């Protein structure tokens, strides 16, 4: 990939910086700093979504005909880098990054016309109904049934670990529509309105104390058959296409760079053996190794961006990004815990509420360190566990059986 910036690119970078200076208010920055989870707190994420939508910058990855920005790969990279560095809120992106591209590829014209603008505007918030109790890595074994009844499917069963289901008004969902043949052959991809009678959302609170995930129960939930995307019993093809976007193609490296800069700032502020932690040889070595790994990841990201620009999809490289990005993120959050030492211990969720009016135990830069560490333990599990990603790479990249 050609990565020398042209004068136009530099002008674009100035435009992005100006926009971020103007719109990324101190309270939005503060909310992002205190976020431990994958997505920002809902109201914050939604506010930022609206700001980007108003500017026309909400969907850099989408083709222009559907409301994308039409940016070159270099412009996307510049935007992602500047946004990562500035610390923008993390959007609820399952509409933009997952079901949007699927609807573009497999949706009917009426589905595209209805759903895509609502994803862009933020009127629809999506959650992902793939995993079930007992069907995670072995997703094709899923049991949530959709039986035909007139013009509807009647859905019964349960989905688990559903991120953001408490906020979403729609779910894209894999259901079993046939038990004939191989398990993969009896799955369909349907779009469910979360207000439909018979749906119950139960929270699951994580070790970090966050409410991000849920279990969702379906009890005779009627879904119009017109809400199916793709052919009946061919949902596996659709599901796999979506997973490529879930696993890769995003700018991990700039976010990781910003997280690492946070760990460095802590080490600069904290004491160790009569001096500063940042001057401790052992810690500096670990920090430097992590910085090199972030740079290496960035180079890989450039290659993948160029692949997307050429082929329109990330392909199996998304598995590589998922493994490297999540493991590096875990390593960096671990370094931050090491740097903050015993101030990582207090459990003080109230100190992470944006605009709080109480003094935290320990320095302010400590409050989100342990929740981030705990939250990122899940990164090697969600979006397909890292062991499964390694299996995919072994098969598709290395050609092993
Ligand atoms: C925070 C979080 C958010 C999530 N959000 C969502 C969501 O929004 N929507 C959704 O549908 N799902 C979501 N998930 C579910 C996630 O996709 C699954 O947890 C994941 O696919 C693993 O499935 P499992 O939990 O059933 O574990 P299992 O599949 O039971 O795996 C258990 C362990 O065995 C290993 N393993 C299993 N099979 C193999 C194999 N063939 N080879 C080698 N090792 C193997 C796994 O790597 C893992 O370490 C989320 C999960 C988490 C933790």
Short mmCIF file of C-alpha atoms and ligand atoms in Angstrom, two decimals, residues 94 128-131 135-138 160-163 213 378 381-385 387-388 391, ligand 1:
data_model
loop_
_atom_site.label_atom_id
_atom_site.label_comp_id
_atom_site.label_asym_id
_atom_site.label_seq_id
_atom_site.Cartn_x
_atom_site.Cartn_y
_atom_site.Cartn_z
CA UNK A 94 -23.09 -3.59 14.98
CA UNK A 128 -26.13 -9.72 17.27
CA UNK A 129 -28.02 -12.94 18.00
CA UNK A 130 -25.55 -15.65 17.04
CA UNK A 131 -24.32 -17.44 20.21
CA UNK A 135 -23.37 -23.06 20.72
CA UNK A 136 -20.49 -20.60 20.64
CA UNK A 137 -17.44 -21.85 18.78
CA UNK A 138 -19.57 -24.62 17.35
CA UNK A 160 -26.62 -15.49 25.01
CA UNK A 161 -23.78 -12.97 25.46
CA UNK A 162 -25.86 -10.57 23.37
CA UNK A 163 -23.95 -7.29 23.61
CA UNK A 213 -24.02 -8.56 27.70
CA UNK A 378 -13.07 -11.29 26.98
CA UNK A 381 -13.22 -15.02 23.41
CA UNK A 382 -15.75 -12.80 21.64
CA UNK A 383 -16.00 -12.43 17.86
CA UNK A 384 -14.89 -16.08 17.68
CA UNK A 385 -12.29 -17.27 20.20
CA UNK A 387 -8.21 -20.71 19.20
CA UNK A 388 -10.92 -20.82 16.53
CA UNK A 391 -7.84 -22.98 13.27
C1 LIG B 1 -17.98 -10.02 26.25
C2 LIG B 1 -18.59 -10.91 25.23
C3 LIG B 1 -19.46 -10.36 24.29
C4 LIG B 1 -20.09 -11.17 23.35
N1 LIG B 1 -20.99 -10.62 22.48
C5 LIG B 1 -21.69 -11.43 21.66
C6 LIG B 1 -22.77 -10.90 20.85
O1 LIG B 1 -23.07 -9.69 20.87
N2 LIG B 1 -23.46 -11.76 20.09
C7 LIG B 1 -23.18 -13.09 20.02
O2 LIG B 1 -23.84 -13.80 19.28
N3 LIG B 1 -22.18 -13.63 20.77
C8 LIG B 1 -21.45 -12.82 21.59
N4 LIG B 1 -20.44 -13.35 22.38
C9 LIG B 1 -20.24 -14.81 22.36
C10 LIG B 1 -18.94 -15.25 21.75
O3 LIG B 1 -18.99 -15.19 20.37
C11 LIG B 1 -18.68 -16.69 22.27
O4 LIG B 1 -18.43 -16.59 23.65
C12 LIG B 1 -17.50 -17.34 21.58
O5 LIG B 1 -17.82 -17.64 20.26
C13 LIG B 1 -17.05 -18.63 22.31
O6 LIG B 1 -18.12 -19.49 22.49
P1 LIG B 1 -18.45 -20.12 23.94
O7 LIG B 1 -18.49 -19.00 24.93
O8 LIG B 1 -19.68 -20.97 23.79
O9 LIG B 1 -17.19 -21.02 24.31
P2 LIG B 1 -16.88 -22.49 23.76
O10 LIG B 1 -17.19 -22.57 22.31
O11 LIG B 1 -17.56 -23.48 24.65
O12 LIG B 1 -15.30 -22.58 23.94
C14 LIG B 1 -14.69 -22.84 25.21
C15 LIG B 1 -13.18 -22.92 24.99
O13 LIG B 1 -12.86 -24.02 24.12
C16 LIG B 1 -12.08 -23.58 23.00
N5 LIG B 1 -12.51 -24.30 21.79
C17 LIG B 1 -13.78 -24.59 21.40
N6 LIG B 1 -13.77 -25.25 20.23
C18 LIG B 1 -12.48 -25.37 19.85
C19 LIG B 1 -11.83 -25.96 18.71
N7 LIG B 1 -12.52 -26.52 17.72
N8 LIG B 1 -10.46 -25.90 18.65
C20 LIG B 1 -9.74 -25.30 19.65
N9 LIG B 1 -10.32 -24.74 20.76
C21 LIG B 1 -11.66 -24.78 20.84
C22 LIG B 1 -12.45 -22.09 22.85
O14 LIG B 1 -11.42 -21.39 22.21
C23 LIG B 1 -12.60 -21.67 24.32
O15 LIG B 1 -11.34 -21.38 24.85
C24 LIG B 1 -19.79 -12.56 23.31
C25 LIG B 1 -18.90 -13.11 24.24
C26 LIG B 1 -18.30 -12.30 25.19
C27 LIG B 1 -17.36 -12.93 26.17
#
